[in-house]
């Protein structure tokens, strides 16, 4: 793993310039600027993980003041996938997930996350049909942000009624207990039908 944990520019762009476009109030921009993220200027090529977590925490507090921080961070993870879809590499990756289906999408976790940072390592354990444990080495101080990414990514891959519970979080690594009730992808790899029929419903959290 790299000595300095870095989040790449494309990850920051997917959340702030794409997924949250037009939704960031001036008060949030001011707080982000003070924390080291200037949204009205060209983004840096990379940001330290700790700084990235600070940016996410500020944004969750500003956009979802009436919700627990963990839930706000989860929604930002979903916003990442929404924004990532608007980028050229994102369209390619997410189109591939639709073909692969949820199971094989999870098998690509390290590769997919490494497109946006220099440190992610993961281990996947299959417990049963549509039931997995996914260990990830560095998820920062807001593990539900990663849960939101996983949830939206699995939904894109065709999973429905997704549940993600968190266990074993030690301020660095986290195990995500993931299950879904059915999967539907256009290729028929994991089921029948079109991925657009997959529900947005799902549940999270047990820390």
PDB file of C-alpha atoms in Angstrom:
ATOM      1  CA  UNK A   1       0.000   0.000   0.000  1.00  0.00           C
ATOM      2  CA  UNK A   2       1.210   3.544  -0.706  1.00  0.00           C
ATOM      3  CA  UNK A   3       2.939   5.511   2.067  1.00  0.00           C
ATOM      4  CA  UNK A   4       0.627   8.507   1.570  1.00  0.00           C
ATOM      5  CA  UNK A   5      -3.039   7.719   1.018  1.00  0.00           C
ATOM      6  CA  UNK A   6      -4.287   9.864  -1.853  1.00  0.00           C
ATOM      7  CA  UNK A   7      -7.672  10.415  -3.444  1.00  0.00           C
ATOM      8  CA  UNK A   8      -7.395  11.356  -7.103  1.00  0.00           C
ATOM      9  CA  UNK A   9      -8.884  14.350  -8.845  1.00  0.00           C
ATOM     10  CA  UNK A  10     -11.494  12.303 -10.724  1.00  0.00           C
ATOM     11  CA  UNK A  11     -13.067  11.162  -7.449  1.00  0.00           C
ATOM     12  CA  UNK A  12     -13.391  14.720  -6.181  1.00  0.00           C
ATOM     13  CA  UNK A  13     -14.767  15.814  -9.550  1.00  0.00           C
ATOM     14  CA  UNK A  14     -17.374  13.025  -9.577  1.00  0.00           C
ATOM     15  CA  UNK A  15     -18.784  14.106  -6.209  1.00  0.00           C
ATOM     16  CA  UNK A  16     -18.521  17.873  -6.270  1.00  0.00           C
ATOM     17  CA  UNK A  17     -18.474  18.936  -9.936  1.00  0.00           C
ATOM     18  CA  UNK A  18     -20.859  16.251 -11.192  1.00  0.00           C
ATOM     19  CA  UNK A  19     -22.966  14.506  -8.557  1.00  0.00           C
ATOM     20  CA  UNK A  20     -23.624  17.641  -6.482  1.00  0.00           C
ATOM     21  CA  UNK A  21     -23.593  20.160  -9.316  1.00  0.00           C
ATOM     22  CA  UNK A  22     -25.790  23.163  -8.422  1.00  0.00           C
ATOM     23  CA  UNK A  23     -26.483  21.852  -4.916  1.00  0.00           C
ATOM     24  CA  UNK A  24     -23.561  23.253  -2.937  1.00  0.00           C
ATOM     25  CA  UNK A  25     -24.517  26.471  -1.090  1.00  0.00           C
ATOM     26  CA  UNK A  26     -22.064  29.352  -0.575  1.00  0.00           C
ATOM     27  CA  UNK A  27     -21.693  28.530   3.125  1.00  0.00           C
ATOM     28  CA  UNK A  28     -20.509  25.037   2.211  1.00  0.00           C
ATOM     29  CA  UNK A  29     -18.101  26.372  -0.409  1.00  0.00           C
ATOM     30  CA  UNK A  30     -16.631  28.739   2.168  1.00  0.00           C
ATOM     31  CA  UNK A  31     -16.073  25.945   4.678  1.00  0.00           C
ATOM     32  CA  UNK A  32     -14.572  23.710   2.000  1.00  0.00           C
ATOM     33  CA  UNK A  33     -12.236  26.499   0.894  1.00  0.00           C
ATOM     34  CA  UNK A  34     -10.999  26.922   4.456  1.00  0.00           C
ATOM     35  CA  UNK A  35     -10.418  23.170   4.632  1.00  0.00           C
ATOM     36  CA  UNK A  36      -8.372  23.169   1.416  1.00  0.00           C
ATOM     37  CA  UNK A  37     -10.867  22.448  -1.366  1.00  0.00           C
ATOM     38  CA  UNK A  38     -11.373  25.350  -3.764  1.00  0.00           C
ATOM     39  CA  UNK A  39     -14.290  24.430  -6.000  1.00  0.00           C
ATOM     40  CA  UNK A  40     -14.059  27.571  -8.140  1.00  0.00           C
ATOM     41  CA  UNK A  41     -10.521  26.760  -9.249  1.00  0.00           C
ATOM     42  CA  UNK A  42      -8.909  23.835 -11.017  1.00  0.00           C
ATOM     43  CA  UNK A  43      -8.801  20.795  -8.773  1.00  0.00           C
ATOM     44  CA  UNK A  44      -5.477  19.393  -7.606  1.00  0.00           C
ATOM     45  CA  UNK A  45      -4.363  16.084  -9.054  1.00  0.00           C
ATOM     46  CA  UNK A  46      -4.768  14.398  -5.635  1.00  0.00           C
ATOM     47  CA  UNK A  47      -5.807  15.087  -2.037  1.00  0.00           C
ATOM     48  CA  UNK A  48      -4.777  13.305   1.189  1.00  0.00           C
ATOM     49  CA  UNK A  49      -7.382  10.865   2.482  1.00  0.00           C
ATOM     50  CA  UNK A  50      -7.785  12.747   5.771  1.00  0.00           C
ATOM     51  CA  UNK A  51      -8.487  15.983   3.885  1.00  0.00           C
ATOM     52  CA  UNK A  52     -10.985  14.152   1.666  1.00  0.00           C
ATOM     53  CA  UNK A  53     -12.824  12.903   4.729  1.00  0.00           C
ATOM     54  CA  UNK A  54     -12.973  16.465   6.042  1.00  0.00           C
ATOM     55  CA  UNK A  55     -14.477  17.659   2.753  1.00  0.00           C
ATOM     56  CA  UNK A  56     -17.119  14.942   2.911  1.00  0.00           C
ATOM     57  CA  UNK A  57     -17.938  15.648   6.548  1.00  0.00           C
ATOM     58  CA  UNK A  58     -18.426  19.363   5.881  1.00  0.00           C
ATOM     59  CA  UNK A  59     -20.611  18.668   2.869  1.00  0.00           C
ATOM     60  CA  UNK A  60     -22.769  16.115   4.671  1.00  0.00           C
ATOM     61  CA  UNK A  61     -23.289  18.568   7.529  1.00  0.00           C
ATOM     62  CA  UNK A  62     -24.222  21.363   5.140  1.00  0.00           C
ATOM     63  CA  UNK A  63     -26.475  19.429   2.774  1.00  0.00           C
ATOM     64  CA  UNK A  64     -28.144  17.100   5.291  1.00  0.00           C
ATOM     65  CA  UNK A  65     -28.194  19.050   8.585  1.00  0.00           C
ATOM     66  CA  UNK A  66     -31.212  17.199   9.936  1.00  0.00           C
ATOM     67  CA  UNK A  67     -29.807  13.725   9.327  1.00  0.00           C
ATOM     68  CA  UNK A  68     -27.112  11.721  11.133  1.00  0.00           C
ATOM     69  CA  UNK A  69     -23.652  12.303   9.689  1.00  0.00           C
ATOM     70  CA  UNK A  70     -23.421   8.631   8.710  1.00  0.00           C
ATOM     71  CA  UNK A  71     -26.544   8.854   6.565  1.00  0.00           C
ATOM     72  CA  UNK A  72     -25.396  12.080   4.943  1.00  0.00           C
ATOM     73  CA  UNK A  73     -22.079  10.449   4.049  1.00  0.00           C
ATOM     74  CA  UNK A  74     -23.969   7.478   2.584  1.00  0.00           C
ATOM     75  CA  UNK A  75     -25.903   9.831   0.308  1.00  0.00           C
ATOM     76  CA  UNK A  76     -22.642  11.444  -0.818  1.00  0.00           C
ATOM     77  CA  UNK A  77     -21.407   7.981  -1.779  1.00  0.00           C
ATOM     78  CA  UNK A  78     -24.473   7.542  -3.950  1.00  0.00           C
ATOM     79  CA  UNK A  79     -23.854  11.006  -5.414  1.00  0.00           C
ATOM     80  CA  UNK A  80     -20.376   9.848  -6.384  1.00  0.00           C
ATOM     81  CA  UNK A  81     -21.834   7.123  -8.603  1.00  0.00           C
ATOM     82  CA  UNK A  82     -24.310   9.599 -10.113  1.00  0.00           C
ATOM     83  CA  UNK A  83     -21.448  11.957 -10.929  1.00  0.00           C
ATOM     84  CA  UNK A  84     -19.079   9.223 -12.048  1.00  0.00           C
ATOM     85  CA  UNK A  85     -21.651   8.177 -14.619  1.00  0.00           C
ATOM     86  CA  UNK A  86     -21.284  11.598 -16.265  1.00  0.00           C
ATOM     87  CA  UNK A  87     -17.577  11.087 -16.942  1.00  0.00           C
ATOM     88  CA  UNK A  88     -16.167   9.174 -19.904  1.00  0.00           C
ATOM     89  CA  UNK A  89     -14.343   6.531 -17.812  1.00  0.00           C
ATOM     90  CA  UNK A  90     -17.340   6.327 -15.491  1.00  0.00           C
ATOM     91  CA  UNK A  91     -19.716   5.506 -18.311  1.00  0.00           C
ATOM     92  CA  UNK A  92     -17.402   2.712 -19.409  1.00  0.00           C
ATOM     93  CA  UNK A  93     -17.046   1.241 -15.905  1.00  0.00           C
ATOM     94  CA  UNK A  94     -20.732   1.428 -15.048  1.00  0.00           C
ATOM     95  CA  UNK A  95     -21.741  -0.029 -18.396  1.00  0.00           C
ATOM     96  CA  UNK A  96     -19.446  -2.967 -17.652  1.00  0.00           C
ATOM     97  CA  UNK A  97     -21.060  -3.447 -14.233  1.00  0.00           C
ATOM     98  CA  UNK A  98     -24.447  -3.801 -15.898  1.00  0.00           C
ATOM     99  CA  UNK A  99     -23.054  -6.614 -18.005  1.00  0.00           C
ATOM    100  CA  UNK A 100     -21.215  -8.340 -15.165  1.00  0.00           C
ATOM    101  CA  UNK A 101     -24.021  -8.300 -12.611  1.00  0.00           C
ATOM    102  CA  UNK A 102     -23.639  -7.684  -8.863  1.00  0.00           C
ATOM    103  CA  UNK A 103     -21.546 -10.719  -7.930  1.00  0.00           C
ATOM    104  CA  UNK A 104     -18.824 -10.165 -10.482  1.00  0.00           C
ATOM    105  CA  UNK A 105     -18.992  -6.406  -9.922  1.00  0.00           C
ATOM    106  CA  UNK A 106     -18.002  -7.009  -6.270  1.00  0.00           C
ATOM    107  CA  UNK A 107     -15.106  -9.136  -7.450  1.00  0.00           C
ATOM    108  CA  UNK A 108     -13.717  -6.018  -9.155  1.00  0.00           C
ATOM    109  CA  UNK A 109     -13.846  -3.834  -6.027  1.00  0.00           C
ATOM    110  CA  UNK A 110     -10.098  -3.265  -5.706  1.00  0.00           C
ATOM    111  CA  UNK A 111      -9.652  -2.479  -9.389  1.00  0.00           C
ATOM    112  CA  UNK A 112     -12.652  -0.146  -9.517  1.00  0.00           C
ATOM    113  CA  UNK A 113     -11.703   1.809  -6.386  1.00  0.00           C
ATOM    114  CA  UNK A 114      -8.044   2.027  -7.434  1.00  0.00           C
ATOM    115  CA  UNK A 115      -9.189   4.108 -10.397  1.00  0.00           C
ATOM    116  CA  UNK A 116      -9.919   6.850  -7.859  1.00  0.00           C
ATOM    117  CA  UNK A 117      -7.222   6.390  -5.222  1.00  0.00           C
ATOM    118  CA  UNK A 118      -3.805   4.796  -4.644  1.00  0.00           C
ATOM    119  CA  UNK A 119      -4.508   2.602  -1.634  1.00  0.00           C
ATOM    120  CA  UNK A 120      -7.643   0.449  -1.753  1.00  0.00           C
ATOM    121  CA  UNK A 121      -7.237  -3.247  -1.093  1.00  0.00           C
ATOM    122  CA  UNK A 122     -10.171  -5.585  -0.603  1.00  0.00           C
ATOM    123  CA  UNK A 123     -11.067  -9.199   0.107  1.00  0.00           C
ATOM    124  CA  UNK A 124     -14.386 -10.743  -0.835  1.00  0.00           C
ATOM    125  CA  UNK A 125     -15.977 -13.743   0.869  1.00  0.00           C
ATOM    126  CA  UNK A 126     -19.063 -15.370  -0.607  1.00  0.00           C
ATOM    127  CA  UNK A 127     -21.376 -16.624   2.140  1.00  0.00           C
ATOM    128  CA  UNK A 128     -24.247 -17.769  -0.020  1.00  0.00           C
ATOM    129  CA  UNK A 129     -26.386 -16.762  -2.983  1.00  0.00           C
ATOM    130  CA  UNK A 130     -26.431 -12.958  -3.072  1.00  0.00           C
ATOM    131  CA  UNK A 131     -24.702 -12.743   0.319  1.00  0.00           C
ATOM    132  CA  UNK A 132     -21.113 -11.521   0.734  1.00  0.00           C
ATOM    133  CA  UNK A 133     -18.598 -10.083   3.170  1.00  0.00           C
ATOM    134  CA  UNK A 134     -16.360  -7.420   1.653  1.00  0.00           C
ATOM    135  CA  UNK A 135     -13.320  -6.290   3.662  1.00  0.00           C
ATOM    136  CA  UNK A 136     -11.701  -3.015   2.644  1.00  0.00           C
ATOM    137  CA  UNK A 137      -8.448  -1.773   4.127  1.00  0.00           C
ATOM    138  CA  UNK A 138      -8.835   2.029   4.282  1.00  0.00           C
ATOM    139  CA  UNK A 139     -12.267   3.632   4.265  1.00  0.00           C
ATOM    140  CA  UNK A 140     -11.414   6.741   6.272  1.00  0.00           C
ATOM    141  CA  UNK A 141     -13.445   8.195   9.109  1.00  0.00           C
ATOM    142  CA  UNK A 142     -16.733   7.932   7.203  1.00  0.00           C
ATOM    143  CA  UNK A 143     -17.171   4.266   6.243  1.00  0.00           C
ATOM    144  CA  UNK A 144     -20.754   4.865   5.175  1.00  0.00           C
ATOM    145  CA  UNK A 145     -19.496   6.973   2.251  1.00  0.00           C
ATOM    146  CA  UNK A 146     -17.981   3.793   0.820  1.00  0.00           C
ATOM    147  CA  UNK A 147     -21.199   1.949   1.672  1.00  0.00           C
ATOM    148  CA  UNK A 148     -23.099   4.481  -0.426  1.00  0.00           C
ATOM    149  CA  UNK A 149     -20.756   3.872  -3.355  1.00  0.00           C
ATOM    150  CA  UNK A 150     -21.213   0.114  -3.019  1.00  0.00           C
ATOM    151  CA  UNK A 151     -24.988   0.439  -2.752  1.00  0.00           C
ATOM    152  CA  UNK A 152     -25.321   2.613  -5.847  1.00  0.00           C
ATOM    153  CA  UNK A 153     -22.811   0.492  -7.755  1.00  0.00           C
ATOM    154  CA  UNK A 154     -24.680  -2.713  -6.975  1.00  0.00           C
ATOM    155  CA  UNK A 155     -27.936  -1.068  -7.976  1.00  0.00           C
ATOM    156  CA  UNK A 156     -26.341  -0.131 -11.293  1.00  0.00           C
ATOM    157  CA  UNK A 157     -25.200  -3.751 -11.663  1.00  0.00           C
ATOM    158  CA  UNK A 158     -28.803  -4.913 -11.322  1.00  0.00           C
ATOM    159  CA  UNK A 159     -29.211  -5.731  -7.616  1.00  0.00           C
ATOM    160  CA  UNK A 160     -32.517  -5.042  -5.868  1.00  0.00           C
ATOM    161  CA  UNK A 161     -33.464  -4.743  -2.190  1.00  0.00           C
ATOM    162  CA  UNK A 162     -29.837  -4.184  -1.247  1.00  0.00           C
ATOM    163  CA  UNK A 163     -28.736  -4.331   2.371  1.00  0.00           C
ATOM    164  CA  UNK A 164     -25.314  -3.250   3.584  1.00  0.00           C
ATOM    165  CA  UNK A 165     -24.310  -3.623   7.233  1.00  0.00           C
ATOM    166  CA  UNK A 166     -20.982  -2.529   8.672  1.00  0.00           C
ATOM    167  CA  UNK A 167     -18.899  -4.622  11.068  1.00  0.00           C
ATOM    168  CA  UNK A 168     -15.373  -4.694  12.422  1.00  0.00           C
ATOM    169  CA  UNK A 169     -14.672  -1.035  11.686  1.00  0.00           C
ATOM    170  CA  UNK A 170     -11.421   0.023  13.402  1.00  0.00           C
ATOM    171  CA  UNK A 171     -11.067   3.589  12.064  1.00  0.00           C
ATOM    172  CA  UNK A 172      -9.187   2.204   9.073  1.00  0.00           C
ATOM    173  CA  UNK A 173     -10.536  -1.065   7.687  1.00  0.00           C
ATOM    174  CA  UNK A 174     -14.164  -2.114   7.547  1.00  0.00           C
ATOM    175  CA  UNK A 175     -16.114  -5.235   6.622  1.00  0.00           C
ATOM    176  CA  UNK A 176     -19.305  -4.667   4.658  1.00  0.00           C
ATOM    177  CA  UNK A 177     -21.934  -7.385   4.971  1.00  0.00           C
ATOM    178  CA  UNK A 178     -23.804  -7.207   1.674  1.00  0.00           C
ATOM    179  CA  UNK A 179     -26.919  -8.947   0.461  1.00  0.00           C
ATOM    180  CA  UNK A 180     -29.674  -8.436  -2.081  1.00  0.00           C
ATOM    181  CA  UNK A 181     -32.867 -10.256  -2.934  1.00  0.00           C
ATOM    182  CA  UNK A 182     -32.553 -10.518  -6.695  1.00  0.00           C
ATOM    183  CA  UNK A 183     -30.550  -9.269  -9.635  1.00  0.00           C
ATOM    184  CA  UNK A 184     -31.569  -8.270 -13.119  1.00  0.00           C
ATOM    185  CA  UNK A 185     -29.124  -7.387 -15.867  1.00  0.00           C
ATOM    186  CA  UNK A 186     -29.686  -6.917 -19.567  1.00  0.00           C
ATOM    187  CA  UNK A 187     -27.116  -9.544 -20.506  1.00  0.00           C
ATOM    188  CA  UNK A 188     -28.830 -12.225 -18.472  1.00  0.00           C
ATOM    189  CA  UNK A 189     -25.603 -12.960 -16.564  1.00  0.00           C
ATOM    190  CA  UNK A 190     -27.285 -12.662 -13.179  1.00  0.00           C
ATOM    191  CA  UNK A 191     -30.931 -12.758 -14.061  1.00  0.00           C
ATOM    192  CA  UNK A 192     -33.458 -11.635 -16.634  1.00  0.00           C
ATOM    193  CA  UNK A 193     -34.687  -8.216 -17.577  1.00  0.00           C
ATOM    194  CA  UNK A 194     -33.143  -4.792 -17.750  1.00  0.00           C
ATOM    195  CA  UNK A 195     -31.043  -3.195 -15.001  1.00  0.00           C
ATOM    196  CA  UNK A 196     -33.198  -0.070 -15.118  1.00  0.00           C
ATOM    197  CA  UNK A 197     -35.915  -2.070 -13.399  1.00  0.00           C
ATOM    198  CA  UNK A 198     -33.825  -2.477 -10.283  1.00  0.00           C
ATOM    199  CA  UNK A 199     -35.251  -0.683  -7.302  1.00  0.00           C
ATOM    200  CA  UNK A 200     -33.432   2.145  -5.522  1.00  0.00           C
ATOM    201  CA  UNK A 201     -34.567   0.753  -2.188  1.00  0.00           C
ATOM    202  CA  UNK A 202     -32.075  -0.650   0.241  1.00  0.00           C
ATOM    203  CA  UNK A 203     -30.937  -0.360   3.802  1.00  0.00           C
ATOM    204  CA  UNK A 204     -27.835   0.364   5.760  1.00  0.00           C
ATOM    205  CA  UNK A 205     -26.468   0.548   8.841  1.00  0.00           C
ATOM    206  CA  UNK A 206     -25.312  -1.311  11.815  1.00  0.00           C
ATOM    207  CA  UNK A 207     -22.004  -0.123  13.125  1.00  0.00           C
TER     208      UNK A 207
END
